Tab-separated table of C-alpha atoms in Angstrom:
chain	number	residue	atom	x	y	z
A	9	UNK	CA	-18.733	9.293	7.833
A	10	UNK	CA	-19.007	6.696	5.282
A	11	UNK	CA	-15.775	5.233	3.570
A	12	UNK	CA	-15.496	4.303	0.207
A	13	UNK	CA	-12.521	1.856	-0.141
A	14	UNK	CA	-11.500	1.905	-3.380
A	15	UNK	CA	-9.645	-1.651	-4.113
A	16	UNK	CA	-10.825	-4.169	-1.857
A	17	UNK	CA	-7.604	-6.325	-1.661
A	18	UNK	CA	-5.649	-7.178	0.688
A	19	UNK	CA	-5.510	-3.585	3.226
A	20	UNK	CA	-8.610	-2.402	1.546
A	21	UNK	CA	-10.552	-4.912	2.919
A	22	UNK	CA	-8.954	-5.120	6.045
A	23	UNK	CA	-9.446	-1.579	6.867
A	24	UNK	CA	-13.095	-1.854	5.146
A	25	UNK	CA	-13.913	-4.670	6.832
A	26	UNK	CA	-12.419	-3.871	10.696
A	27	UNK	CA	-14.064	-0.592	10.358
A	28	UNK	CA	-17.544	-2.440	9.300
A	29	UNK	CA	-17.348	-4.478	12.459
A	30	UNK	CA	-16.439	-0.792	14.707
A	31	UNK	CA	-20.020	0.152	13.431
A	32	UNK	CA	-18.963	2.478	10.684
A	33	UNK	CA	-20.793	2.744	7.354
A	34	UNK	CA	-17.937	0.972	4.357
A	35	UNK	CA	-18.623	0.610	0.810
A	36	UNK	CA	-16.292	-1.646	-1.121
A	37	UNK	CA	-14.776	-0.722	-4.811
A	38	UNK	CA	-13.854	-4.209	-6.720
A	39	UNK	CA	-14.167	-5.702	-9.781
A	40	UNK	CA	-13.553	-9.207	-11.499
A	41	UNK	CA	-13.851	-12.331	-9.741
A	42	UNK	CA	-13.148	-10.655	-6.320
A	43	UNK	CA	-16.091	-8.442	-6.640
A	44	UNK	CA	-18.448	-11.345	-7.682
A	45	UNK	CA	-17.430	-13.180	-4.484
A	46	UNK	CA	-18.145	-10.141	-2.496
A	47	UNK	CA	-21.528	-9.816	-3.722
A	48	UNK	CA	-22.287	-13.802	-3.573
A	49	UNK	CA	-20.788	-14.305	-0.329
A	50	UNK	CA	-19.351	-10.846	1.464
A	51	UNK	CA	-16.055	-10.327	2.676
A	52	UNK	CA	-14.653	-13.426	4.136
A	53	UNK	CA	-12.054	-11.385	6.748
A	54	UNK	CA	-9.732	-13.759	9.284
A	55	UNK	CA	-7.785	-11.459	12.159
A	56	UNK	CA	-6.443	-12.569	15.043
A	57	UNK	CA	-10.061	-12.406	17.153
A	58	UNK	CA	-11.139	-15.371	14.283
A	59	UNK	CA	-12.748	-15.223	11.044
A	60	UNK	CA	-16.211	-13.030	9.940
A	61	UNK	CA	-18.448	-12.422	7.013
A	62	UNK	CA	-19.100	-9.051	6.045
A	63	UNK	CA	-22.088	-8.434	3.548
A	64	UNK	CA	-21.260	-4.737	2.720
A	65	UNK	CA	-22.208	-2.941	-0.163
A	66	UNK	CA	-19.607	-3.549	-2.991
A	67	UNK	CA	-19.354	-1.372	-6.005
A	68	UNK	CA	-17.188	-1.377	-9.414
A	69	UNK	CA	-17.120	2.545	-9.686
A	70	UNK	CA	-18.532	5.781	-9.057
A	71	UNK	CA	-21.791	5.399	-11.495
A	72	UNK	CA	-22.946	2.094	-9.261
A	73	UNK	CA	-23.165	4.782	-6.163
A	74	UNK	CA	-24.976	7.742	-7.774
A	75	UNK	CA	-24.409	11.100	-6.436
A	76	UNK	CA	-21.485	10.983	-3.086
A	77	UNK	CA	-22.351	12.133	-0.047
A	78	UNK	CA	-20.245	15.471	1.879
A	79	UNK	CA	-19.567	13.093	4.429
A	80	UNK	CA	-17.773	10.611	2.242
A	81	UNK	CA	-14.177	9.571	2.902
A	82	UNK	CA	-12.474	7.753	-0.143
A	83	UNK	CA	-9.843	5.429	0.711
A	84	UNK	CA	-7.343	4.406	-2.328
A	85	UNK	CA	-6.138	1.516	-1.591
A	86	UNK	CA	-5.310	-0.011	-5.299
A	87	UNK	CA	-1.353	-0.820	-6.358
A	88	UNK	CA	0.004	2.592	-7.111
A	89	UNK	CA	0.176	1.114	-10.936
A	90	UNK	CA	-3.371	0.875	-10.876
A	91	UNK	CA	-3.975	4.377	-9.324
A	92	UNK	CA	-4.033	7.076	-12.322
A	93	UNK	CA	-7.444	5.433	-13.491
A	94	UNK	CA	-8.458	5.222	-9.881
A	95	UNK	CA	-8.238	8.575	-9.189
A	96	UNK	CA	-9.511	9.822	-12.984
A	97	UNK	CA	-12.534	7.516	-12.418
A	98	UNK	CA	-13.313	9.174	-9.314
A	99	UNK	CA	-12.155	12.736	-10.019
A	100	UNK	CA	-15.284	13.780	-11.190
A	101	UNK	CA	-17.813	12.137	-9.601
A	102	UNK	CA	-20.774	14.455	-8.055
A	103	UNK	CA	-21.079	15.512	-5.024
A	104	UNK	CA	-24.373	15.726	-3.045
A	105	UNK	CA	-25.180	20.047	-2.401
A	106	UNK	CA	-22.294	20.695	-5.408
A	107	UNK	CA	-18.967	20.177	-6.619
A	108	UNK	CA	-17.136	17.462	-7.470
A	109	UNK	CA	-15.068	14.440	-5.002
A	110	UNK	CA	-11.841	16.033	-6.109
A	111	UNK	CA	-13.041	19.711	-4.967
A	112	UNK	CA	-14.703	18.362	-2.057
A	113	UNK	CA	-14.201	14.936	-0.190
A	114	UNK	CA	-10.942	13.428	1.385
A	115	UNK	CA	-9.213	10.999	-0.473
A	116	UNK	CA	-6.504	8.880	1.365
A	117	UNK	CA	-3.617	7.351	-0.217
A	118	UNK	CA	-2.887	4.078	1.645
A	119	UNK	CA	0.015	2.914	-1.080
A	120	UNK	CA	3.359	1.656	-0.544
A	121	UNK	CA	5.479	3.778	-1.943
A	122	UNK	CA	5.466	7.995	-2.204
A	123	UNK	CA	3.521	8.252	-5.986
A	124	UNK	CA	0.296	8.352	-5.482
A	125	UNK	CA	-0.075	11.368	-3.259
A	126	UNK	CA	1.929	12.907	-6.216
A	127	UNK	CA	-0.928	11.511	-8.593
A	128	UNK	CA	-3.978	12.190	-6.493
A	129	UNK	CA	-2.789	16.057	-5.687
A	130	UNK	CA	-2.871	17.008	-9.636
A	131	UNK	CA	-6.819	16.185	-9.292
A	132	UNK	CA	-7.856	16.426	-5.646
A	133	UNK	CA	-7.625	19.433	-3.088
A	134	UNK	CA	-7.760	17.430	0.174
A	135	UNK	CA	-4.876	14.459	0.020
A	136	UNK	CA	-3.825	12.438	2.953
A	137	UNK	CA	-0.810	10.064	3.001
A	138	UNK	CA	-1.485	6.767	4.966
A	139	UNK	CA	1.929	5.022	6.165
A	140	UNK	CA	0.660	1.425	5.862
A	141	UNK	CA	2.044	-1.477	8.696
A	142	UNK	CA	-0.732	-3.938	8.082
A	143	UNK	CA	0.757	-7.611	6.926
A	144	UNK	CA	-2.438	-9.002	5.350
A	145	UNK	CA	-3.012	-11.836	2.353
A	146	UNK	CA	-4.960	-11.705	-0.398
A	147	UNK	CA	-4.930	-14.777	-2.924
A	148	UNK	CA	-8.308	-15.821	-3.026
A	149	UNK	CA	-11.547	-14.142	-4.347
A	150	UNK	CA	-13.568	-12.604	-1.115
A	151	UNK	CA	-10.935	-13.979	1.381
A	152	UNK	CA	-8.671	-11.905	2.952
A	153	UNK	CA	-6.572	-12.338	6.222
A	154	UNK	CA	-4.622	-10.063	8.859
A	155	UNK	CA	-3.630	-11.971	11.628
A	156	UNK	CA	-1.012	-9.885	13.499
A	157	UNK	CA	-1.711	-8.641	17.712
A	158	UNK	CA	-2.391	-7.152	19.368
A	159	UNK	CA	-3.576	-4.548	17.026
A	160	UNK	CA	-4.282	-5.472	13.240
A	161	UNK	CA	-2.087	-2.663	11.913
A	162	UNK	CA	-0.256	1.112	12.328
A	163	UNK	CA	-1.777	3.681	9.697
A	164	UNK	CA	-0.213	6.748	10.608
A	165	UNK	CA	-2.012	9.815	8.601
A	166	UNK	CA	-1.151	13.213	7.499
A	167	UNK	CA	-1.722	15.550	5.159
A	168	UNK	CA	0.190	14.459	1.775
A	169	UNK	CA	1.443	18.378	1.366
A	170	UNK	CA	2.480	18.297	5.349
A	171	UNK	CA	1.062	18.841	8.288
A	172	UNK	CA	-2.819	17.397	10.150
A	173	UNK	CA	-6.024	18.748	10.567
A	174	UNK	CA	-9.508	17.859	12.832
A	175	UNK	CA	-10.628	15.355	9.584
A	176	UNK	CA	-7.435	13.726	9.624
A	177	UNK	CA	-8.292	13.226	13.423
A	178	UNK	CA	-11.737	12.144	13.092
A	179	UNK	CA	-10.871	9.389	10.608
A	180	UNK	CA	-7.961	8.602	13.318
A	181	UNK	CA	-10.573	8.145	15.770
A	182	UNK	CA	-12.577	5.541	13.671
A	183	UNK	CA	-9.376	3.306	13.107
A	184	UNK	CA	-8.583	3.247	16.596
A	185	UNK	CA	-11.666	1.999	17.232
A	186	UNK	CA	-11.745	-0.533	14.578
A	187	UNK	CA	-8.675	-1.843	16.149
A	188	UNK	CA	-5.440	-0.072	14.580
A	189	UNK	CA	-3.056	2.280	15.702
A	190	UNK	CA	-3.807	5.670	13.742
A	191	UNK	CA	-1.293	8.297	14.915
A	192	UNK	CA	-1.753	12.001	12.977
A	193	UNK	CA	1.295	13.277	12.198
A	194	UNK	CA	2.189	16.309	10.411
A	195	UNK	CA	5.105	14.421	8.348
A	196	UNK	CA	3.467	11.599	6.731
A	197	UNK	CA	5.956	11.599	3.907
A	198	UNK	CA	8.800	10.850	6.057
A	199	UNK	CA	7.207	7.891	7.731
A	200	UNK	CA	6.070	6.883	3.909
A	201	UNK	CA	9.851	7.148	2.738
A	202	UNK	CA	11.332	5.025	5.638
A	203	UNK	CA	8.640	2.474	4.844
A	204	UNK	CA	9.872	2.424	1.503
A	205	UNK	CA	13.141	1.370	2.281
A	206	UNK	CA	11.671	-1.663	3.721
A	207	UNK	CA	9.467	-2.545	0.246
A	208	UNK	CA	12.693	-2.342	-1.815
A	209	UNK	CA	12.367	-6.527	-0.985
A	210	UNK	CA	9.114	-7.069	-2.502
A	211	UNK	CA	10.777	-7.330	-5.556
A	212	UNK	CA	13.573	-10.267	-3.789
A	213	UNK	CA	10.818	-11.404	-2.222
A	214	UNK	CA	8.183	-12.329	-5.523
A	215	UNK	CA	11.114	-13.762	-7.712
A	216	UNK	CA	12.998	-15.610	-5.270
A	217	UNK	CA	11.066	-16.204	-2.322
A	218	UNK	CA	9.436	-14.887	1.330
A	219	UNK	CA	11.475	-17.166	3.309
A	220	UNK	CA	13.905	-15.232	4.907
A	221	UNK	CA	17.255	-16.325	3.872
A	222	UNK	CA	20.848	-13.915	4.343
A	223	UNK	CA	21.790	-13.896	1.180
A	224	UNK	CA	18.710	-12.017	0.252
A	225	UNK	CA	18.836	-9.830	4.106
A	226	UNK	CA	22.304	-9.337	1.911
A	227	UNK	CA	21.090	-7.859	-0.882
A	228	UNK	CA	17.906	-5.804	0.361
A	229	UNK	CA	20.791	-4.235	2.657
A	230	UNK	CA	22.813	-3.140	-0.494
A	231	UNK	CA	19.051	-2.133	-2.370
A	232	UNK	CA	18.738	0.433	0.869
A	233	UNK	CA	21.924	1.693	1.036
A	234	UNK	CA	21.228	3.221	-2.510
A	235	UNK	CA	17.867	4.411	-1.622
A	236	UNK	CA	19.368	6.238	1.795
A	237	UNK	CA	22.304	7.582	-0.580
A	238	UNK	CA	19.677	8.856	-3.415
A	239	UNK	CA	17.113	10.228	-0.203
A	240	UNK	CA	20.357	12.086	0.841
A	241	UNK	CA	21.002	12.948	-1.950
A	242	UNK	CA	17.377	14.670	-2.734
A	243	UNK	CA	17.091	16.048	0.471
A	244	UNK	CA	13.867	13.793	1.464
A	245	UNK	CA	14.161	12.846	5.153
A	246	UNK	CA	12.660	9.418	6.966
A	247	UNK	CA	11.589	8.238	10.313
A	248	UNK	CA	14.478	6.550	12.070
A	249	UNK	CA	14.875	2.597	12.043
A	250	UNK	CA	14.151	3.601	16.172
A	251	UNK	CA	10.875	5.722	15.376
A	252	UNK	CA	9.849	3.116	13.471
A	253	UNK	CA	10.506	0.441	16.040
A	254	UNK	CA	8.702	2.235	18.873
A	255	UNK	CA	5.873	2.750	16.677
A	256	UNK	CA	5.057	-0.896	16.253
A	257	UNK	CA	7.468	-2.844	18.324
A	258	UNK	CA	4.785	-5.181	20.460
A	259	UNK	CA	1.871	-3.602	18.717
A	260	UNK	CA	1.445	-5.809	15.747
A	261	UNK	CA	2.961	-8.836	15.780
A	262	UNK	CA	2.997	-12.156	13.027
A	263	UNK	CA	1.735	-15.577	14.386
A	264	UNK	CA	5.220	-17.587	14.987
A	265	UNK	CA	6.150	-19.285	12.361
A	266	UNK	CA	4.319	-17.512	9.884
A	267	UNK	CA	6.247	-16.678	6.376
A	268	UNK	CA	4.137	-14.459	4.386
A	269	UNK	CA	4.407	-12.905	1.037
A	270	UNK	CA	4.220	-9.660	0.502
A	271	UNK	CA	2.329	-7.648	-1.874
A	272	UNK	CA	4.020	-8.373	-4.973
A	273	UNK	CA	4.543	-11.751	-3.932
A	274	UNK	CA	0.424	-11.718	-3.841
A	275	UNK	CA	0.509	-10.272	-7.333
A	276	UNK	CA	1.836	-12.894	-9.166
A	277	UNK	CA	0.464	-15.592	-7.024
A	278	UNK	CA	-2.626	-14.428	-8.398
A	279	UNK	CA	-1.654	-13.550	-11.813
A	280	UNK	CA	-2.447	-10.005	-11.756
A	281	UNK	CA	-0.217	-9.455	-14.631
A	282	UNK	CA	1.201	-6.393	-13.072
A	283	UNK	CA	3.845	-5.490	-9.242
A	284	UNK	CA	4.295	-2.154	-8.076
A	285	UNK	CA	8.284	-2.599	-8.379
A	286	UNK	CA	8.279	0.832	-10.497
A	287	UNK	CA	6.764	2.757	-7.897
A	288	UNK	CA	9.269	0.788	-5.228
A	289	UNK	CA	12.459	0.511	-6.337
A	290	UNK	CA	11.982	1.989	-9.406
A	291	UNK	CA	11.371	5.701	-7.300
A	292	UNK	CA	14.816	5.024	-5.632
A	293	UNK	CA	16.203	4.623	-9.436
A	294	UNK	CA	14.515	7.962	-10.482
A	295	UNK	CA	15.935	10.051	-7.468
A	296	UNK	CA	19.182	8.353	-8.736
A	297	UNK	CA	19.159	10.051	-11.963
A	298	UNK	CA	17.857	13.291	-11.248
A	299	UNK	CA	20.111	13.694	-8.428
A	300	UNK	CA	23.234	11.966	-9.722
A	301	UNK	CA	23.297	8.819	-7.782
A	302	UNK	CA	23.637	5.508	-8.611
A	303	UNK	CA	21.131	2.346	-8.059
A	304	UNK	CA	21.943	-0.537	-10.000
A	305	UNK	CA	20.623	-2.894	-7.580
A	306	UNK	CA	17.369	-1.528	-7.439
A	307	UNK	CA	17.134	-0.868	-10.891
A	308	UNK	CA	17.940	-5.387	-11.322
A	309	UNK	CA	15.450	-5.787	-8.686
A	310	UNK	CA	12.802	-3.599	-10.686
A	311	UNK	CA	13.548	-5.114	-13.969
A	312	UNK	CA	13.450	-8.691	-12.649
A	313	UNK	CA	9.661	-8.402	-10.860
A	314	UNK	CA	8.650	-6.749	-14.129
A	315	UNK	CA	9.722	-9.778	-16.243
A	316	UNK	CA	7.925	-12.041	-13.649
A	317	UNK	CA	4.380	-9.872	-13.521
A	318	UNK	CA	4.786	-9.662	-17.786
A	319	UNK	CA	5.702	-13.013	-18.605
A	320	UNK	CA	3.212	-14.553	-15.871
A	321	UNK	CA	6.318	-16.468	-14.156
A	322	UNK	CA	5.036	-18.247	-10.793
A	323	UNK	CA	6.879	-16.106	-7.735
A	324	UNK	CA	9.914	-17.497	-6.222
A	325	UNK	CA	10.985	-19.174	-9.685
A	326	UNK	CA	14.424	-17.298	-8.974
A	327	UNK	CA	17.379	-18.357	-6.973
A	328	UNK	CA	18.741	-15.789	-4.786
A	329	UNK	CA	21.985	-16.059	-6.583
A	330	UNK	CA	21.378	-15.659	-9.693
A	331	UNK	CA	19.059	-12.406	-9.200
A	332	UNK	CA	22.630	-11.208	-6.554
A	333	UNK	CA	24.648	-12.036	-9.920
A	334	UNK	CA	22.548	-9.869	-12.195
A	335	UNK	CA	22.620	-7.042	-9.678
A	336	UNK	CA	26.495	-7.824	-9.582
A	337	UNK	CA	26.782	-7.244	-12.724
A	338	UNK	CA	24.961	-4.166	-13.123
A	339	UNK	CA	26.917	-2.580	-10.074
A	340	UNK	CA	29.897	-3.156	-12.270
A	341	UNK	CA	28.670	-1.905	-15.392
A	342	UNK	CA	27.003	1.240	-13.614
């Protein structure tokens, strides 16, 4: 199989580039600066076993690769904001022997959040959620890092609709052997859901922050209780705070001492303009208002990131408590 990562940031190129080094055949979708530095000087990857140079092929869309091959596995791996065109831009592209990658290929969704295997089934046949525990960085052109141990990351992998099959095994097999966990289970959605409750702080994190503090452990807390009262609510289940822990508990583990921003964080550190707080907490805030639930918090923390990403505001320009005394004051308006 060859895999096609499309959006070679931060757990694009991780994957792209640990499954490189396994011995399988990666292709790299970037564009910009990052893709430049690709080209010039490959994939600069640091993991725990040290740092490597990858020269793989890197590409900025389907038309660069010609017709796809049947044995072609795309990997989305772009912010969930940035995955309508994705997925349009890819749609369509021609398949070697007939048909199209939507009629024909796998495409795996390897977002946080639960959108994009909403987005990608309206155009492809064959969607697989990817439950993403991979801590990575991404803040300069053709550098990325992973550091965590023993293994780099947990992917677990399902069909998006429910359920596994044998090609949800096989490309199992190759991440296992690239160095990740990659357990097939036949309710990826749940373990997607419960991993949203745990990106609700991205948005805490990028305006006020990555080092841990309890005022904002204080606030995430009340941002979750929402979520879990909207997921009830809905009637969407997730993976226990226990499942959870005895998937990765041991298995992938920070350097000590390490305080890392997260992907939204990494956003407006490198001015993308744009977070993924609509697809984060602002899915908890629609689930509030179809099913009669209120989210106040998470609809402060979504507004706040917004105004960061939009008005190019350097992350952690916030203080804790003034971001806990807008969501204060939403909670008593709501």
């Amino acid at each position: 199989m060859r895999y096609i990562i499309i959006g070679a940031g931060a757990i694009g190129a991780t994957i792209g580039g640990r499954l490189a080094e396994s011995g399988s055949e990666v292709v790299l979708v970037a564009r910009g600066a990052h893709a430049e530095a690709l080209r010039a000087h490959g994939l600069r990857l640091t993991t725990a076993d040290g740092e490597r140079v990858h020269h793989l092929p890197v590409v900025g869309g389907p038309a660069e690769l010609g017709e796809l091959r049947p044995d072609d596995v795309l990997l989305l791996t772009v912010k969930t904001q940035d995955a309508l065109a994705a997925l349009e831009a890819w749609a369509d592209a021609e398949v070697s022997g007939g048909g199209t990658a939507a009629q024909r290929l796998p495409l795996l969704c390897g977002q946080n959040g639960v959108e994009s295997e909403r987005l990608a089934l309206r155009r492809f046949a064959r969607v697989y959620g990817v439950c993403v525990w991979l801590p990575a960085t991404f803040l300069e052109p053709g550098v990325v890092s992973a550091l965590c141990a023993p293994l780099t990351g947990i992917l677990h992998i399902g069909k998006a609709a429910g359920g596994a099959d044998a090609p949800a095994r096989r490309i199992a097999a190759d991440l296992e052997k690239a160095g990740f966990a990659a357990p097939v289970v036949e309710d990826v959605m749940r373990w997607k859901h419960a991993k949203l409750l745990g990106n609700l702080g991205n948005a805490i994190q990028a305006t006020t922050g990555p080092e841990p503090e309890p005022a904002k452990a204080a606030l995430l807390l009340r941002a979750i209780r929402e979520a879990q009262a909207a997921f009830a609510a809905a009637g969407i289940p997730w993976a226990s705070e226990a499942e959870q822990s005895a998937a990765r508990d041991g298995k992938v583990e920070a350097p000590a001492g390490e305080v890392r921003g997260g992907s939204s964080w990494q956003s407006l550190a490198r001015g993308t303009g744009s977070v993924e707080a609509d697809y984060l907490n602002g899915e908890i805030v629609l689930l509030g208002r179809l099913h009669g639930v209120a989210t106040p918090v998470n609809d402060t923390l979504r507004h706040a990131a917004n105004i960061f990403a939009r008005e190019g505001l350097p992350p952690g320009a916030m203080s804790v408590a003034d971001l806990t005394a807008l969501a204060d004051e939403a909670v008593a308006r709501a």
